[in-house]
Structures are given as C-alpha cells and as structure tokens.
Short mmCIF file of C-alpha atoms and ligand atoms in Angstrom, two decimals:
data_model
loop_
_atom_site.label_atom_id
_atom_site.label_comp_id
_atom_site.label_asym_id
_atom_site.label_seq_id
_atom_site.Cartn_x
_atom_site.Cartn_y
_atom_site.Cartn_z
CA UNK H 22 -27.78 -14.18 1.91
CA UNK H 23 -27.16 -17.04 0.06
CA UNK H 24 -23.90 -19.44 1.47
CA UNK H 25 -22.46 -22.18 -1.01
CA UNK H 26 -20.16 -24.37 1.52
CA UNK H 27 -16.71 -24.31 -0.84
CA UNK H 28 -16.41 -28.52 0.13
CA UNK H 29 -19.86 -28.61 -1.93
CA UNK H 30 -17.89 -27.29 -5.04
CA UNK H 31 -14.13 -29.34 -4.59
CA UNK H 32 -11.17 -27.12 -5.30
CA UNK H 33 -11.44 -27.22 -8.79
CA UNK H 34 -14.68 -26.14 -9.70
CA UNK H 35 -14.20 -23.79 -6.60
CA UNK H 36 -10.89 -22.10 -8.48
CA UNK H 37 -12.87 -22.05 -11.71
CA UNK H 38 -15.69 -19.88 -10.03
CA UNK H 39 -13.16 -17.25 -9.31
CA UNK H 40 -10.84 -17.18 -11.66
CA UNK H 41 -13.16 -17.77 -15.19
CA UNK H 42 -13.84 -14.37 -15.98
CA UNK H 43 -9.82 -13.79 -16.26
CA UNK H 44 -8.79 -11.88 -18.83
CA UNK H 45 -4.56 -11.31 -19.35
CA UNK H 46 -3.98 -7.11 -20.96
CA UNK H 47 -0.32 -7.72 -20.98
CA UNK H 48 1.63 -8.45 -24.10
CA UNK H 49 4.02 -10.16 -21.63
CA UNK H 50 1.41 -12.40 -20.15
CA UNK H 51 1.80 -15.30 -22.20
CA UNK H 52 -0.15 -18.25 -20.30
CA UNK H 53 -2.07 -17.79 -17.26
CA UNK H 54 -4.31 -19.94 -15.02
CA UNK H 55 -5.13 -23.08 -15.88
CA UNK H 56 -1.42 -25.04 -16.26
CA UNK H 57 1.13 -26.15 -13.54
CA UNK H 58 2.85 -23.04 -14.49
CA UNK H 59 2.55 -19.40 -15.95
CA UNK H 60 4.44 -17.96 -18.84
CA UNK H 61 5.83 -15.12 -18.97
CA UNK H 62 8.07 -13.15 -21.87
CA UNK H 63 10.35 -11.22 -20.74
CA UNK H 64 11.27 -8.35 -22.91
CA UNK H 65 14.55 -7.19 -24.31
CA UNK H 66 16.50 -4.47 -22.60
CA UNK H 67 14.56 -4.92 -19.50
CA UNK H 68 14.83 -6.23 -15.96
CA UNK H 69 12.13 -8.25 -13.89
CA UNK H 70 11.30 -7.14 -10.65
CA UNK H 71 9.56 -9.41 -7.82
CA UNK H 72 7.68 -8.81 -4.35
CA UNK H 73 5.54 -10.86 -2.47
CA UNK H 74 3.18 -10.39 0.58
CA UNK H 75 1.81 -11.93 3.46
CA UNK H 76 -1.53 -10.90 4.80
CA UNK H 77 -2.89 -12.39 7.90
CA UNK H 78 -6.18 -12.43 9.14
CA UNK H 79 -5.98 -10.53 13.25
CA UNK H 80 -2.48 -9.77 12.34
CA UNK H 81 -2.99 -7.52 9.40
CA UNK H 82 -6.57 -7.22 8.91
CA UNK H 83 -9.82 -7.55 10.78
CA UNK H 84 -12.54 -8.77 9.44
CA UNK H 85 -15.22 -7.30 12.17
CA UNK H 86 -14.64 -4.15 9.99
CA UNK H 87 -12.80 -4.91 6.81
CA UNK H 88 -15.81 -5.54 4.36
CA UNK H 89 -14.01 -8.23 1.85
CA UNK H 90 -13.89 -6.51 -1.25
CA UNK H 91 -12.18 -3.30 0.10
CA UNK H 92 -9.58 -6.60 1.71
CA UNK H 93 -8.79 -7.61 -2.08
CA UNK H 94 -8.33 -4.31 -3.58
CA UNK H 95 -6.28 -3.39 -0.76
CA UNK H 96 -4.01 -6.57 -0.51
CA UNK H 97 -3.00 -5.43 -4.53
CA UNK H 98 -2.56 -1.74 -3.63
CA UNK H 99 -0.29 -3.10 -1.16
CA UNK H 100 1.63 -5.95 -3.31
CA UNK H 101 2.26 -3.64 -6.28
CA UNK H 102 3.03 -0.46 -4.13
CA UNK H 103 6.26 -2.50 -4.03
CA UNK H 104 7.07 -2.76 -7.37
CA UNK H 105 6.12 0.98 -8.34
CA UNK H 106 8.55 2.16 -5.99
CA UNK H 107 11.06 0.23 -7.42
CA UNK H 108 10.29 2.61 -10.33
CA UNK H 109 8.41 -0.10 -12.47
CA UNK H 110 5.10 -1.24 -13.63
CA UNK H 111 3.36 -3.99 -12.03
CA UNK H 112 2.43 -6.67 -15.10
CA UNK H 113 1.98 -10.16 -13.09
CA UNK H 114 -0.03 -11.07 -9.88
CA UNK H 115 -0.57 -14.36 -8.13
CA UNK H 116 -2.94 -14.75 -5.31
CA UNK H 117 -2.63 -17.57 -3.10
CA UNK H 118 -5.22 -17.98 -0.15
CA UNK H 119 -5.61 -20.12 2.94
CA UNK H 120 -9.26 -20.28 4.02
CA UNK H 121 -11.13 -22.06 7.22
CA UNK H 122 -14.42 -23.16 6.56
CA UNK H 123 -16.16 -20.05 8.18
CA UNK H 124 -15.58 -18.63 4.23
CA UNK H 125 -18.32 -19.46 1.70
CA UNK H 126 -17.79 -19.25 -1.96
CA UNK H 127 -19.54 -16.11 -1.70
CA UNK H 128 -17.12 -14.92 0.79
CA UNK H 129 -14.36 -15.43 -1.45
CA UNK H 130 -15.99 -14.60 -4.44
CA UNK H 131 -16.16 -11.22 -3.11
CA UNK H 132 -12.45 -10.90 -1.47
CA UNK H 133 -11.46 -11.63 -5.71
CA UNK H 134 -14.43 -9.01 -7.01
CA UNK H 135 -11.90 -6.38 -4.66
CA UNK H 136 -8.55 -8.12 -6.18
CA UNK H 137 -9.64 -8.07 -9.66
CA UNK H 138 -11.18 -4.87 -9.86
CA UNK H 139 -7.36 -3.55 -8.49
CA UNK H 140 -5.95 -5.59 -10.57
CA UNK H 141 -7.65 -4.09 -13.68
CA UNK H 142 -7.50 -0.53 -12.51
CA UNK H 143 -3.87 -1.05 -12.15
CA UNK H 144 -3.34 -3.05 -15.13
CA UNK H 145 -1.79 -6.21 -13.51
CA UNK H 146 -3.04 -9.51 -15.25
CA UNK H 147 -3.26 -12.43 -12.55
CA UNK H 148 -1.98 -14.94 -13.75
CA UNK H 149 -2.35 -17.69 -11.01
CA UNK H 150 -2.21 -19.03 -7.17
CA UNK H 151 -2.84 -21.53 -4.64
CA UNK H 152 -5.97 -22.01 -2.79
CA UNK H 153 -5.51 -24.39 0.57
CA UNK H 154 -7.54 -25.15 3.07
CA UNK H 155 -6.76 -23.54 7.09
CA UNK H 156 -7.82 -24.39 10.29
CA UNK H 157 -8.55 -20.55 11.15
CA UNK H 158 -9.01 -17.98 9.72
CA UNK H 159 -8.00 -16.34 6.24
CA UNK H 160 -5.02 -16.23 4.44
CA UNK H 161 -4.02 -13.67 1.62
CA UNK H 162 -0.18 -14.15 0.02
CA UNK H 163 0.62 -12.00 -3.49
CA UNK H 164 3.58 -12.04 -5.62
CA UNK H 165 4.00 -9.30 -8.33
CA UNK H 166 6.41 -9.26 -11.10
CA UNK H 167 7.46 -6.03 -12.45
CA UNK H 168 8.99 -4.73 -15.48
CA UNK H 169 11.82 -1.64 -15.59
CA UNK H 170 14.39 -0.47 -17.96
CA UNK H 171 17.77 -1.18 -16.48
CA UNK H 172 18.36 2.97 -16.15
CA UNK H 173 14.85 3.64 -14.56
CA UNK H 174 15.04 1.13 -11.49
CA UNK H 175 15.07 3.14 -8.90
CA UNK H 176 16.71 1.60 -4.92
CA UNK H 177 16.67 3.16 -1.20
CA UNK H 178 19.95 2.88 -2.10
CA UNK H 179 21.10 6.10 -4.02
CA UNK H 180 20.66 8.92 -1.66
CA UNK H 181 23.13 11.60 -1.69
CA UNK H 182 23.56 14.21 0.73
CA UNK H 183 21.59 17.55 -0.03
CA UNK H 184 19.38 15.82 -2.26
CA UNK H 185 15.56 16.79 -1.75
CA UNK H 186 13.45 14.55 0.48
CA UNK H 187 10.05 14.57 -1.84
CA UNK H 188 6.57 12.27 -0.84
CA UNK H 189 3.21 12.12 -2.29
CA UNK H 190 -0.10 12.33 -0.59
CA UNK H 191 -0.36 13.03 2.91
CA UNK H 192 0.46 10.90 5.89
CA UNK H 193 -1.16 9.44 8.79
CA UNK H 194 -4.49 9.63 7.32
CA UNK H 195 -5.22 5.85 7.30
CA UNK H 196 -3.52 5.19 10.79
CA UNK H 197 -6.47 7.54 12.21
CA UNK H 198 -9.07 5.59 10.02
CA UNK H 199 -7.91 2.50 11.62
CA UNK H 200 -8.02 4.35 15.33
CA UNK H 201 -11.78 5.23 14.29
CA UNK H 202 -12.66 1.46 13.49
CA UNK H 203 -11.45 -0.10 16.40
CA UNK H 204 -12.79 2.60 18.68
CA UNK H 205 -16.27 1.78 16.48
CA UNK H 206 -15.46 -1.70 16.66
CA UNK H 207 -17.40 -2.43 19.71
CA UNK H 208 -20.18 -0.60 17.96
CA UNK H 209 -20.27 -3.49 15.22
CA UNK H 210 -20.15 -5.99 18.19
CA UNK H 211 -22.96 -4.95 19.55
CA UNK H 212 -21.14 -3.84 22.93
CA UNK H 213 -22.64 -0.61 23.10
CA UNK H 214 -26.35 0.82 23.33
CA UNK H 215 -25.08 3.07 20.57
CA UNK H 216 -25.79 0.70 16.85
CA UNK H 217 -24.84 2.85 14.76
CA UNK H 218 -20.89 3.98 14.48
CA UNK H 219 -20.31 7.17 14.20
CA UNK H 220 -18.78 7.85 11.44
CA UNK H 221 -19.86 11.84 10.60
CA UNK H 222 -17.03 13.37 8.35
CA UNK H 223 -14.68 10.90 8.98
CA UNK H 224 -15.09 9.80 5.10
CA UNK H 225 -11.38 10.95 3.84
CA UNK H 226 -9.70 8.88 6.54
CA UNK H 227 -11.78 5.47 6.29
CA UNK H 228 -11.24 5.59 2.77
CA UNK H 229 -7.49 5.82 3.28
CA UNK H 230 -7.64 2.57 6.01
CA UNK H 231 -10.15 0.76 3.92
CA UNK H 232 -9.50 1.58 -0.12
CA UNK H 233 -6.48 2.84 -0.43
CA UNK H 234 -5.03 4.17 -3.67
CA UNK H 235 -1.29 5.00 -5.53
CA UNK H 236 -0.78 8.51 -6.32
CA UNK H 237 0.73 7.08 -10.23
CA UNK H 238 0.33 10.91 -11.09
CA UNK H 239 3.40 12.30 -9.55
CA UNK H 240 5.40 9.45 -10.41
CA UNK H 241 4.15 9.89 -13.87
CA UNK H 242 4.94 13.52 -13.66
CA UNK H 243 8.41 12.88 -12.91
CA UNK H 244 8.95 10.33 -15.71
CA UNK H 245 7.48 13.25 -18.30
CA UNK H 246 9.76 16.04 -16.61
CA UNK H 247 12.95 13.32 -17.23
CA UNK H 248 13.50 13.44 -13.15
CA UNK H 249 14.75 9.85 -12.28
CA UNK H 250 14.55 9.80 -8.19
CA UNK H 251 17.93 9.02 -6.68
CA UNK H 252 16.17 6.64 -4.30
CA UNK H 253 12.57 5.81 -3.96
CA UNK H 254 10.18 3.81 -1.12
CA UNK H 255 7.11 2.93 -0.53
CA UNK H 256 5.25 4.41 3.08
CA UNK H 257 4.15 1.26 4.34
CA UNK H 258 5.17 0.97 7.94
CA UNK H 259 5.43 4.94 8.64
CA UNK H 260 7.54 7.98 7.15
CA UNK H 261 10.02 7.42 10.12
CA UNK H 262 10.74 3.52 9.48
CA UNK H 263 10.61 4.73 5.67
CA UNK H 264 13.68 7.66 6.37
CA UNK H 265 15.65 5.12 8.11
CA UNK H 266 15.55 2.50 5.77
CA UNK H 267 16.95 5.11 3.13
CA UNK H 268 19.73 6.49 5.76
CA UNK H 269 20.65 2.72 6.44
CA UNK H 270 20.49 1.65 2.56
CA UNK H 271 22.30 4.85 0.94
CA UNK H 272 24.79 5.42 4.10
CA UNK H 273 23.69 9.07 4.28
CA UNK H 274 21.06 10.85 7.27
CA UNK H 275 18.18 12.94 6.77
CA UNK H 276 16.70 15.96 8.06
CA UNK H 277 13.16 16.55 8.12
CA UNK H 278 10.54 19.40 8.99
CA UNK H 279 7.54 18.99 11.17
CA UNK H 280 6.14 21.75 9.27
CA UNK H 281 6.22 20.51 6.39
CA UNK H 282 4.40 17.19 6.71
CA UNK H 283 1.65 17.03 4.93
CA UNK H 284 -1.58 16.07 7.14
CA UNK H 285 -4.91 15.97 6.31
CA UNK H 286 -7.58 18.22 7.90
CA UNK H 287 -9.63 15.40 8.92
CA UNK H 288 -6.23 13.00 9.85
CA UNK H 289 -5.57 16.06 12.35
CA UNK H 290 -8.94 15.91 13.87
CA UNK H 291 -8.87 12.77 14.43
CA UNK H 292 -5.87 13.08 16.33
CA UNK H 293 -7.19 15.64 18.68
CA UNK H 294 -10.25 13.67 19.74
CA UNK H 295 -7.97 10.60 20.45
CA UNK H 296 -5.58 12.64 22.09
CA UNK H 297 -2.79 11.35 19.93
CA UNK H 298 0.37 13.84 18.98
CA UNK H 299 -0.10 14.63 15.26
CA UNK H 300 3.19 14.96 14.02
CA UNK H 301 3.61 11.03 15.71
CA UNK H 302 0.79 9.95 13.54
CA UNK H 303 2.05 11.33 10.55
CA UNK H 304 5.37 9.88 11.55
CA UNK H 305 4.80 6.17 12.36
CA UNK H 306 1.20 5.82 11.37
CA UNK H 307 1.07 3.03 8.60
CA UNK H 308 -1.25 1.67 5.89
CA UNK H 309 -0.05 5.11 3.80
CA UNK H 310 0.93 4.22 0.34
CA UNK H 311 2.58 7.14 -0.47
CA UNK H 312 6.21 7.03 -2.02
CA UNK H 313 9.18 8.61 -0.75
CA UNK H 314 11.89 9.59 -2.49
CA UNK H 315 14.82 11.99 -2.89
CA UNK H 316 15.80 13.76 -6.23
CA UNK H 317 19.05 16.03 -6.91
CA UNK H 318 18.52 19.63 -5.56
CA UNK H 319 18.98 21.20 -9.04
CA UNK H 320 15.77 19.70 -9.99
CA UNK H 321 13.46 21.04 -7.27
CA UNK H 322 11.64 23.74 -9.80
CA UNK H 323 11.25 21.75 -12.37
CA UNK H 324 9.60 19.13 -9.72
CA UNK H 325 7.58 21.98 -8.28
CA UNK H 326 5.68 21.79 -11.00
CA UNK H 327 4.55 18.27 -10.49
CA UNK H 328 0.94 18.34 -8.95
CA UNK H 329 0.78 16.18 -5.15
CA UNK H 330 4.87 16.23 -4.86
CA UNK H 331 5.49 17.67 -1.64
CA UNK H 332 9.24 18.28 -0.08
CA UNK H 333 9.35 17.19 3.29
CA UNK H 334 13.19 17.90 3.99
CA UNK H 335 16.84 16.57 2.60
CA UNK H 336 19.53 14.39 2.67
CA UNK H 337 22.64 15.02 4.64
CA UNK H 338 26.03 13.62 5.43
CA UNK H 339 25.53 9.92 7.55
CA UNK H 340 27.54 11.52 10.85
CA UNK H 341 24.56 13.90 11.36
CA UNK H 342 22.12 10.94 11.48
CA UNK H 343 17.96 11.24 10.74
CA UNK H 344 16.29 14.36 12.59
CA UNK H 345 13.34 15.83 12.72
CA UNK H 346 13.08 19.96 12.97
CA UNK H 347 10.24 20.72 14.91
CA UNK H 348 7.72 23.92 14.57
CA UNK H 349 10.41 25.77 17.22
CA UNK H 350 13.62 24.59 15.70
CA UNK H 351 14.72 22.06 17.96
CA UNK H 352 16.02 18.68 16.38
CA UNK H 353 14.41 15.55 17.57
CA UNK H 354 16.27 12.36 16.62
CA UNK H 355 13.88 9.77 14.22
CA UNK H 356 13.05 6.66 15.28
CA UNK H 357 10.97 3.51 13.33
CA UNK H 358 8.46 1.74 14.57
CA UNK H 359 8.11 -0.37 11.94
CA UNK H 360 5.35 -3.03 12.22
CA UNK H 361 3.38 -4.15 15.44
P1 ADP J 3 -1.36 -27.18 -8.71
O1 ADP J 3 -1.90 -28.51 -8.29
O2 ADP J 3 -0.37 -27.22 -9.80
O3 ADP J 3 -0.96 -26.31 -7.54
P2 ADP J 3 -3.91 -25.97 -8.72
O4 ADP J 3 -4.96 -26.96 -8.98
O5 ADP J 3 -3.66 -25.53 -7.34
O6 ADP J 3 -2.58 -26.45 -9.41
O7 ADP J 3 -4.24 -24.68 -9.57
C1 ADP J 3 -4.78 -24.78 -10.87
C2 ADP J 3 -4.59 -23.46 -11.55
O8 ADP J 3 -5.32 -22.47 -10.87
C3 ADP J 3 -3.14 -23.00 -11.57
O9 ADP J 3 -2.92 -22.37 -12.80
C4 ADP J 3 -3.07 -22.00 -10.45
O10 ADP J 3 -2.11 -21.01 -10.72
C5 ADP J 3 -4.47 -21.44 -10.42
N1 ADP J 3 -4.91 -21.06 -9.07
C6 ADP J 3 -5.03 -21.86 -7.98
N2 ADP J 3 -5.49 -21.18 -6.92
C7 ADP J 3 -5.67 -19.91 -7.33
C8 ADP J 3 -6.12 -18.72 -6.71
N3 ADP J 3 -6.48 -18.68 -5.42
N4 ADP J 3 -6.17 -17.58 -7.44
C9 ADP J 3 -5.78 -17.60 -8.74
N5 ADP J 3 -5.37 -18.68 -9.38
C10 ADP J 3 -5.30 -19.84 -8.71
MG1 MG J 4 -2.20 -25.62 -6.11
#
C-alpha cells in the first residue's frame, strides 16, 4: 500500500488533505476550518452545551485490532453520545490529534474517512482542530457543542423516587466483543498456528466493540410522545457506574432487576465460553452507548409504546441505596467500576 511520510507534506498541506472535502449542514455553523477561530451563532431561546474527549492509543484503543476508520466513527459516537444525553443535538465537532511518525497520511486519512462519515450520519459539521506531532503513539481529543431548548435539557440530576428506570439497546454486548479481540489478538500477532481468528457468529458483538451506533429512535420517540426524561445518561463506563452516578447526582437510590436486563443472545454466549457471570457483563461491561434514563411512573404506557425502550427497574428513596434484585429475589448492593 502506498505510505506518504506526513513530514513530506508540512502541517499545512497535511491539514488541507483531510479537511478539504468539508462541508458545514448547520445553519449555526457560521465559519469553519481555515481561520484562528470558528464561528458559531448561537440561536435565540436556546442553551449551548459542551463535551470533550480524550482517546488514547493502549489506554482506550488498540490498534492491533481497531481498523482506523471504525477508530474515527467510534471516537464521534462516543463525543456526541454526551451531548444527546444531555437531551440535545450535536451541531459542532473539533478533532484534535497527536500522531508519532509510525502514521502515514494514509493512516490518518482513513482515521477522518471514519470521523467524517459519523459526523455526517449524525449531522455534526466539524468545524476545526489541532494536529501535533507525538513521540508515540496516537492521539484522538473531540469537543462537541450542542444545542437544547432551556425546558428540554435533560441532567442525572432530576431523579425522583418511583420514577421508572428506562435504557435503550442492550448491554454488555461490546464488552464481550472486546473479550473476543483480545482473546483473537494473539491470532493477529501471529502467536498462534491458528491465522485465522475465529470469529463464527460473533458478528452482533464485534460490531458493538468496533462500530458502535446511538439508538436516536427512542429518544426521538419520547420527544413525539411529549415524555421529557427526569434524568438522562449516557452507558459509557457500565449500567452500574451509570445508576450510581444518577443516585449520587439526584440524591435518590435505585432498584434494579437482573431479569430484566436486556442481553443479547450472542453477548450471553460469549459469556459462557469465557466463563464470565452474565449479569456482571451487562453490569460493568463498557463501550455500550445506550442511554439511561428515568421518566415519571404515570407515563410508563404511553412509553411502552416506544420501540427499543426497555424498563430495567425504578427510583427509590436515597436511605435504601442502589440494589440489584436478582432472578431469586435476593438484593445485591451495586457497585461501579467505572473505567480501568
Ligand atoms: P493554529 O495555528 O491557529 O492552531 P492550525 O494551523 O493548527 O491553526 O489550523 C489551521 C486550521 O485547521 C484551523 O482552522 C484549525 O481549526 C484546523 N485544524 C487543524 N488541525 C485540524 C484537525 N486535525 N482536524 C480538523 N481541523 C483542523
Ligand atoms: Mg493548531
């Protein structure tokens, strides 16, 4: 394959190469790459919300098995995952990225085919960035602004006891995709007669680790049915860490049930043949991208209705603290993992 050094090109020309086919959709996009700044118009009657992200090359990805493209698109998922669960829509993205000279220009030209194609699925203009050099390894930081109306935003913050715990998706599915790479990974080293990875009907889970996509639908449901969540999250670092932030933020606990996590056949599987307890992985697997959040209890039918919305438990009073109800009834206090 062809390899263009990125010191043959200087940073300019090197910026230009990514970034010329840039095209802004937004009406608030006013000026995008190409000054010392971006412009943005910010809109009567609404507020701006802002997230960034840090991706790290051995910390949060691996390149062994993360083909570049599928790195991009996910590092957007990711960044604007944020602002939809602040109950907005992601309008802005910058992309700044630290690179060693292992990249070539087709390396990175690839990482941006990923991070534009999100980018224009989910209808976020980038607008700009920073491109350094780095002694190893690669570098991905996003920022995403946001736009809400003031009575829309939705924070962890307003939980109230007996509302309904509700999620999207299923959980644990891309934790298990990640447990099949690495146990593969020695596979793609070479380390093993075996050249091939085995990767037989493990399709649904590697496509959760490696493309992962926002389920837009049942938050667009419950905009059309006039439900505005009380409190809203994205799964990011597992449904556990997820629950607590909301008890913590909203002062209230929650109560769970095991059986009513939703798990994939093939996340389940998985499980099994590592040996790994599946209600765990659904609990404090990450990579999910699914929302959380908790709406009123007089609105479960009409949120019934709303196709992928599952409810997983609800809120109670902050004395009786986050639990989980297992199949046989006993409570099992919840615990995060958060990020390792
Ligand atoms: P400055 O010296 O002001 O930091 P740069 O030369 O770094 O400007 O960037 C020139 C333009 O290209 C700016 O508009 C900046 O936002 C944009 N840009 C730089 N790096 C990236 C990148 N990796 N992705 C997208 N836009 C970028
Ligand atoms: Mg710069």
């Amino acid at each position: 394959m062809k390899r263009t050094e990125i010191s043959s090109l200087g940073e300019f020309a090197f910026i230009d190469k990514l970034t010329q086919d840039i095209q802004l959709k937004n009406k608030s996009s006013i000026l995008g790459i190409g000054d010392d700044a971006s412009v943005i118009q910010q809109e009567k009657n609404s507020q701006t919300v802002l997230t960034t992200d840090l991706f790290l090359e051995g910390i949060h990805f691996d390149l062994v098995y993360t083909p570049l493209k599928h790195l991009g698109y996910k590092c957007v998922v990711a960044t604007i995952a944020d602002i939809y669960a602040m109950n907005a829509l992601p309008e802005q993205l910058t992309v700044s990225i630290g690179l060693s000279a292992r990249f070539s220009l087709e390396d990175i030209e690839e990482l941006y085919e990923g991070i534009k194609l999100a980018s224009s699925i989910y209808g976020v203009d980038i607008i700009g960035g920073d491109t350094t050099a780095s002694q190893t390894g690669l570098l991905i930081s996003m920022s995403c602004l946001g736009r809400v109306r003031p009575e829309e935003l939705c924070l962890r913050s307003g939980a109230k006891a007996t509302d309904l715990i509700c999620c999207t998706g299923d959980l644990g599915a891309a934790y298990m995709g990640l447990a099949l790479l690495e146990r593969e990974k020695n596979v793609f080293a070479g380390e093993t007669e075996r050249f091939e990875p085995d990767f037989a009907r493990k399709e649904y889970i590697l496509e959760r680790q490696l493309k992962p996509e926002l389920k837009l639908s049942v938050l667009e449901g419950l905009k059309e049915k006039g439900i505005k969540p009380t409190s809203m999250i994205d799964i990011s670092d597992g449904l556990a860490s997820e629950l607590l932030h909301i008890c913590k933020s909203s002062k209230v606990g929650v109560r769970i049930y095991e059986e009513r996590l939703p798990i994939d056949y093939e996340t389940a599987q998985m499980a099994e043949e590592l040996g790994l307890n599946i209600t765990t992985v659904a609990l404090n697997g990450g990579d999910d991208y699914e929302f959380l959040f908790t709406i009123p209890l007089g609105l479960m039918d009409k949120a019934k209705e709303i196709d992928g919305l599952r409810f997983i438990g609800h809120i109670t009073e902050e004395s009786l603290g986050a639990s989980l109800v297992t199949r046989d009834g006993t409570e099992i206090s919840l615990k995060a993992q958060g990020w390792q």
